[in-house]
PDB file of C-alpha atoms in Angstrom:
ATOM      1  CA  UNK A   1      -9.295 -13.712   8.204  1.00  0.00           C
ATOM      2  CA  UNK A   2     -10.189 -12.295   4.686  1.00  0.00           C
ATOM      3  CA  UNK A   3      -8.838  -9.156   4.363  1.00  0.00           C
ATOM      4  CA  UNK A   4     -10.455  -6.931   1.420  1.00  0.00           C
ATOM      5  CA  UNK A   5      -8.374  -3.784  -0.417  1.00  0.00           C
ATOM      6  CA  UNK A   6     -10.104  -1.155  -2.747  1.00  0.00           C
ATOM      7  CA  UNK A   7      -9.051   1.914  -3.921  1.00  0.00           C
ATOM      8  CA  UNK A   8     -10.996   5.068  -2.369  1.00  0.00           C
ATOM      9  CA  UNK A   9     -14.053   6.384  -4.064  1.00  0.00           C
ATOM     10  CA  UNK A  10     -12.042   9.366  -4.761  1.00  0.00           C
ATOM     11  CA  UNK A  11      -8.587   7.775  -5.859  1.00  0.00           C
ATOM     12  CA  UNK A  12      -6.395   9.603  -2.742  1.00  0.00           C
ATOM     13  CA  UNK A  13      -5.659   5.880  -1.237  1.00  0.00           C
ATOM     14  CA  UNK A  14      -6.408   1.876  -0.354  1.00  0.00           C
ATOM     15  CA  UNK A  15      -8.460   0.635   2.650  1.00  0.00           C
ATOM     16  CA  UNK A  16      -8.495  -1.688   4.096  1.00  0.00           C
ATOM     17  CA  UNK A  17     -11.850  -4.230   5.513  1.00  0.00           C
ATOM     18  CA  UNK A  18     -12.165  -7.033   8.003  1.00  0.00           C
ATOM     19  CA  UNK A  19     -15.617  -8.112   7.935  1.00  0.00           C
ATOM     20  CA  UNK A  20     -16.768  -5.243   6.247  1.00  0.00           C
ATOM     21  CA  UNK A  21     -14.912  -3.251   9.432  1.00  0.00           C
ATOM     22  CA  UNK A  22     -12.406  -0.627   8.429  1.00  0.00           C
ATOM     23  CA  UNK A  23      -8.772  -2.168   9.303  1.00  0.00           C
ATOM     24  CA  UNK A  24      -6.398   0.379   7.588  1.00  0.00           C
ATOM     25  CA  UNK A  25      -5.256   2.387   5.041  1.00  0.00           C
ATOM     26  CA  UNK A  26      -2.309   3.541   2.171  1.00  0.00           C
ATOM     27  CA  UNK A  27      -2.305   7.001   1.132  1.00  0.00           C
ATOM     28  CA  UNK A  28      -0.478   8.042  -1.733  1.00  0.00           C
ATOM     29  CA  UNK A  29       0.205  10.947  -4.128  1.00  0.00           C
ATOM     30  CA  UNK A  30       0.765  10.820  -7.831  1.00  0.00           C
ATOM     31  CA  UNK A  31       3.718  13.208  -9.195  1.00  0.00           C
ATOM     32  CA  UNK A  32       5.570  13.182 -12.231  1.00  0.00           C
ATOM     33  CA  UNK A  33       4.097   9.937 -13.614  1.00  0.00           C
ATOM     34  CA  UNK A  34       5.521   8.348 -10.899  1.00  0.00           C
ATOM     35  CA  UNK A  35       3.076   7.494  -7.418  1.00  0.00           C
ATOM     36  CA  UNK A  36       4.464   8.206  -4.133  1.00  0.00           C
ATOM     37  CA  UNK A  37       3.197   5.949  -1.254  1.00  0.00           C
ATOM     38  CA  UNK A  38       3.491   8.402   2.073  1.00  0.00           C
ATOM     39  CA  UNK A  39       1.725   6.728   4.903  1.00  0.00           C
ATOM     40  CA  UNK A  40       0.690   3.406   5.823  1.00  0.00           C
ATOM     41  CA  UNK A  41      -2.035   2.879   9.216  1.00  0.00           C
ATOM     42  CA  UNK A  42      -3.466  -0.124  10.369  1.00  0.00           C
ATOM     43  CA  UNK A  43      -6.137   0.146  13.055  1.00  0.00           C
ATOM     44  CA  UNK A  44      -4.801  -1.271  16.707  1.00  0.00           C
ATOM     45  CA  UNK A  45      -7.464  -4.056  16.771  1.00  0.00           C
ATOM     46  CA  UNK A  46      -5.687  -5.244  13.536  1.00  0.00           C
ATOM     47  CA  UNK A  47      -2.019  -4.699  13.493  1.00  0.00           C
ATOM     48  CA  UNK A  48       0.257  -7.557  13.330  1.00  0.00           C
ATOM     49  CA  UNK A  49      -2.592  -9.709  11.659  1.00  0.00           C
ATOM     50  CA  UNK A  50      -1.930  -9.087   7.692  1.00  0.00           C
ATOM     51  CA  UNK A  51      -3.386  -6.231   7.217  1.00  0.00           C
ATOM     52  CA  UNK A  52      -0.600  -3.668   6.073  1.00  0.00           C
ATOM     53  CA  UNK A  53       0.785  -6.630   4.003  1.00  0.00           C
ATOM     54  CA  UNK A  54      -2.273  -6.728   2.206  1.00  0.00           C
ATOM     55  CA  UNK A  55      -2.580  -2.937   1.461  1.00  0.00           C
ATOM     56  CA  UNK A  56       0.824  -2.573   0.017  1.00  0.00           C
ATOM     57  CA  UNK A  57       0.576  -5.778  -2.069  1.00  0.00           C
ATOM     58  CA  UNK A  58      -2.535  -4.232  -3.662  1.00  0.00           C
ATOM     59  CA  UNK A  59      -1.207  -0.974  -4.144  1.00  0.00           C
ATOM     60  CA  UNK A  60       1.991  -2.367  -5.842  1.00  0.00           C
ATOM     61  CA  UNK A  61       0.215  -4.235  -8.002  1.00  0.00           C
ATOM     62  CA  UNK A  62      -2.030  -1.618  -9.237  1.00  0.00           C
ATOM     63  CA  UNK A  63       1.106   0.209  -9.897  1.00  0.00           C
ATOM     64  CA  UNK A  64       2.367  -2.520 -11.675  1.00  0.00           C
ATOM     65  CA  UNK A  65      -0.524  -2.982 -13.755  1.00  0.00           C
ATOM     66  CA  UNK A  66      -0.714   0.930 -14.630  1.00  0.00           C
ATOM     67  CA  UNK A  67       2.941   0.349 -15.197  1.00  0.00           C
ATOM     68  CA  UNK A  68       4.020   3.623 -13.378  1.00  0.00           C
ATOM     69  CA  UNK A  69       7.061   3.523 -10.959  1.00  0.00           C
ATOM     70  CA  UNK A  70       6.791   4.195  -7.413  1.00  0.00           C
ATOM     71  CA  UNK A  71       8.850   5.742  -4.238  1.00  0.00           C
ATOM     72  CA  UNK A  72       8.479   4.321  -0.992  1.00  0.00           C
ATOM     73  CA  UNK A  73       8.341   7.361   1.291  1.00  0.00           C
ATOM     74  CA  UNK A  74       6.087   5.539   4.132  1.00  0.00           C
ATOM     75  CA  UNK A  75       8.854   3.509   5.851  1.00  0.00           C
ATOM     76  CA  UNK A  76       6.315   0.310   5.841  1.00  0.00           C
ATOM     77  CA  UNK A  77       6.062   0.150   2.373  1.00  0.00           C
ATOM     78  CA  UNK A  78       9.862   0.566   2.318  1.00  0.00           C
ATOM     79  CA  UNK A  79      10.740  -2.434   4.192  1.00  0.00           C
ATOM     80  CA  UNK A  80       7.970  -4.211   2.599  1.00  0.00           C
ATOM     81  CA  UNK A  81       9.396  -3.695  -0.763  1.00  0.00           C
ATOM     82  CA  UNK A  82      12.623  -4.910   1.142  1.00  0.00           C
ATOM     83  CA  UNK A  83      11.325  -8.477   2.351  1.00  0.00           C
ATOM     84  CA  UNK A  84       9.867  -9.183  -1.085  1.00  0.00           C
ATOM     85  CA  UNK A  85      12.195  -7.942  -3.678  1.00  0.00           C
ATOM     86  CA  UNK A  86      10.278  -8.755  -6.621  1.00  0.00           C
ATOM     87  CA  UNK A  87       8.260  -5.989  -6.401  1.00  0.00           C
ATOM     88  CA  UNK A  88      11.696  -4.217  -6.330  1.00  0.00           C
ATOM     89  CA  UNK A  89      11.279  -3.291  -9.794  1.00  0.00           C
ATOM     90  CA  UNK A  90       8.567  -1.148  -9.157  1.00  0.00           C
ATOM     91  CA  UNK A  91      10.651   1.372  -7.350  1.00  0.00           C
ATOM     92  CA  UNK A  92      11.959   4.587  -9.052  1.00  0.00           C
ATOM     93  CA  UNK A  93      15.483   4.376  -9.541  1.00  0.00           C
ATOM     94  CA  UNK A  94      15.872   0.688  -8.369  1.00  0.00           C
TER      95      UNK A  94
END
């Protein structure tokens, strides 16, 4: 299953495609040059097959690549960060 993440037209968050089928999404605020991920949903017909993985990979790398810092308020992202510590770095304070 290929599982394809873009940024929103608008720049508010990442989605998420199966097939060309929405499968989720990462929202996310910017605030004082830092971005703050805040929610994290994976459609029921997809959960527990990559998805959410994929999104927060994505959006940690773009962060990385702006090289802006980032807080983990969504508690997915959180324990995402958690099982693959070298993304770590990325977080505010960390």
């Amino acid at each position: 299953m290929q599982v394809d993440v873009k940024l929103s037209p608008g720049g508010e968050f990442f989605e998420a495609e199966v097939d060309g089928k929405h499968a989720g999404q990462l929202e996310f605020v910017r605030r004082d040059g830092v971005i703050v991920y805040t929610h994290t949903e994976v459609d029921a017909e997809f959960e527990g097959k990559g998805v959410g993985g994929a999104l927060v990979r994505a959006a940690l790398d773009g962060a990385r690549a702006e090289g802006v810092k980032i807080v983990p308020r969504c508690p997915f992202v959180k324990t995402w960060i958690e099982r693959h510590p070298d993304y770590a770095d990325l977080v505010e304070g960390g």
